[in-house]
Amino acid sequence: MSAHVRKLIGTIVLLVFMVLYLAVAAAIGSGRISEANGFVQFAYFLIAGLLWVIPAALLIRWMARPD
């Protein structure tokens, strides 16, 4: 697979992943987490705000692989 095709596929997958991740994280955050105390809310949004980096980094590493 050429680098151009990998980058195209990776970009589309990354955009779809981010939209789905955002929707799920926001739904969870506006549900039960909104009733929790401030520390639990802070911890949830900190973890949810950073957790997407791992799969995105793996995908970007795959996209940047040489031919």
mmCIF file of C-alpha atoms in Angstrom:
data_model
loop_
_atom_site.group_PDB
_atom_site.id
_atom_site.type_symbol
_atom_site.label_atom_id
_atom_site.label_comp_id
_atom_site.label_asym_id
_atom_site.label_seq_id
_atom_site.Cartn_x
_atom_site.Cartn_y
_atom_site.Cartn_z
ATOM 1 C CA MET A 1 0.000 0.000 0.000
ATOM 2 C CA SER A 2 1.436 3.357 -0.945
ATOM 3 C CA ALA A 3 1.987 6.182 1.520
ATOM 4 C CA HIS A 4 -0.660 8.335 -0.161
ATOM 5 C CA VAL A 5 -3.334 5.672 0.219
ATOM 6 C CA ARG A 6 -2.346 5.025 3.855
ATOM 7 C CA LYS A 7 -2.578 8.737 4.613
ATOM 8 C CA LEU A 8 -5.986 9.023 2.959
ATOM 9 C CA ILE A 9 -7.358 5.990 4.786
ATOM 10 C CA GLY A 10 -5.764 7.088 8.054
ATOM 11 C CA THR A 11 -7.199 10.594 7.798
ATOM 12 C CA ILE A 12 -10.712 9.306 7.188
ATOM 13 C CA VAL A 13 -10.451 6.747 10.007
ATOM 14 C CA LEU A 14 -9.055 9.376 12.378
ATOM 15 C CA LEU A 15 -11.889 11.807 11.633
ATOM 16 C CA VAL A 16 -14.560 9.140 12.095
ATOM 17 C CA PHE A 17 -12.907 7.908 15.292
ATOM 18 C CA MET A 18 -12.720 11.427 16.734
ATOM 19 C CA VAL A 19 -16.387 12.147 16.018
ATOM 20 C CA LEU A 20 -17.499 8.863 17.577
ATOM 21 C CA TYR A 21 -15.154 9.258 20.557
ATOM 22 C CA LEU A 22 -16.365 12.790 21.161
ATOM 23 C CA ALA A 23 -20.010 11.693 21.040
ATOM 24 C CA VAL A 24 -19.467 8.821 23.478
ATOM 25 C CA ALA A 25 -17.323 10.864 25.879
ATOM 26 C CA ALA A 26 -19.837 13.725 25.862
ATOM 27 C CA ALA A 27 -22.769 11.365 26.418
ATOM 28 C CA ILE A 28 -21.056 9.757 29.383
ATOM 29 C CA GLY A 29 -19.947 13.145 30.700
ATOM 30 C CA SER A 30 -23.420 14.632 30.502
ATOM 31 C CA GLY A 31 -25.025 11.551 32.045
ATOM 32 C CA ARG A 32 -23.891 10.013 35.291
ATOM 33 C CA ILE A 33 -20.715 12.062 35.570
ATOM 34 C CA SER A 34 -22.674 15.305 35.783
ATOM 35 C CA GLU A 35 -24.199 14.076 39.061
ATOM 36 C CA ALA A 36 -20.818 13.198 40.617
ATOM 37 C CA ASN A 37 -18.707 15.454 42.798
ATOM 38 C CA GLY A 38 -16.178 17.871 41.340
ATOM 39 C CA PHE A 39 -13.142 15.631 41.765
ATOM 40 C CA VAL A 40 -14.772 12.740 39.889
ATOM 41 C CA GLN A 41 -15.836 15.095 37.102
ATOM 42 C CA PHE A 42 -12.324 16.515 36.854
ATOM 43 C CA ALA A 43 -10.775 13.040 36.768
ATOM 44 C CA TYR A 44 -13.226 11.822 34.114
ATOM 45 C CA PHE A 45 -12.713 14.770 31.798
ATOM 46 C CA LEU A 46 -8.950 14.646 32.277
ATOM 47 C CA ILE A 47 -8.820 10.955 31.380
ATOM 48 C CA ALA A 48 -11.368 11.255 28.564
ATOM 49 C CA GLY A 49 -9.543 14.282 27.201
ATOM 50 C CA LEU A 50 -6.238 12.427 26.995
ATOM 51 C CA LEU A 51 -7.335 8.876 26.187
ATOM 52 C CA TRP A 52 -7.916 9.537 22.481
ATOM 53 C CA VAL A 53 -4.218 10.307 22.033
ATOM 54 C CA ILE A 54 -3.138 6.640 22.221
ATOM 55 C CA PRO A 55 -5.165 5.288 19.266
ATOM 56 C CA ALA A 56 -4.579 8.488 17.286
ATOM 57 C CA ALA A 57 -0.818 8.204 17.783
ATOM 58 C CA LEU A 58 -0.824 4.561 16.691
ATOM 59 C CA LEU A 59 -2.813 5.460 13.595
ATOM 60 C CA ILE A 60 -0.537 8.370 12.746
ATOM 61 C CA ARG A 61 2.508 6.137 13.207
ATOM 62 C CA TRP A 62 0.958 3.671 10.756
ATOM 63 C CA MET A 63 0.221 6.488 8.303
ATOM 64 C CA ALA A 64 3.821 7.773 8.470
ATOM 65 C CA ARG A 65 5.437 4.420 7.771
ATOM 66 C CA PRO A 66 7.710 4.455 4.733
ATOM 67 C CA ASP A 67 6.715 2.467 1.667
#
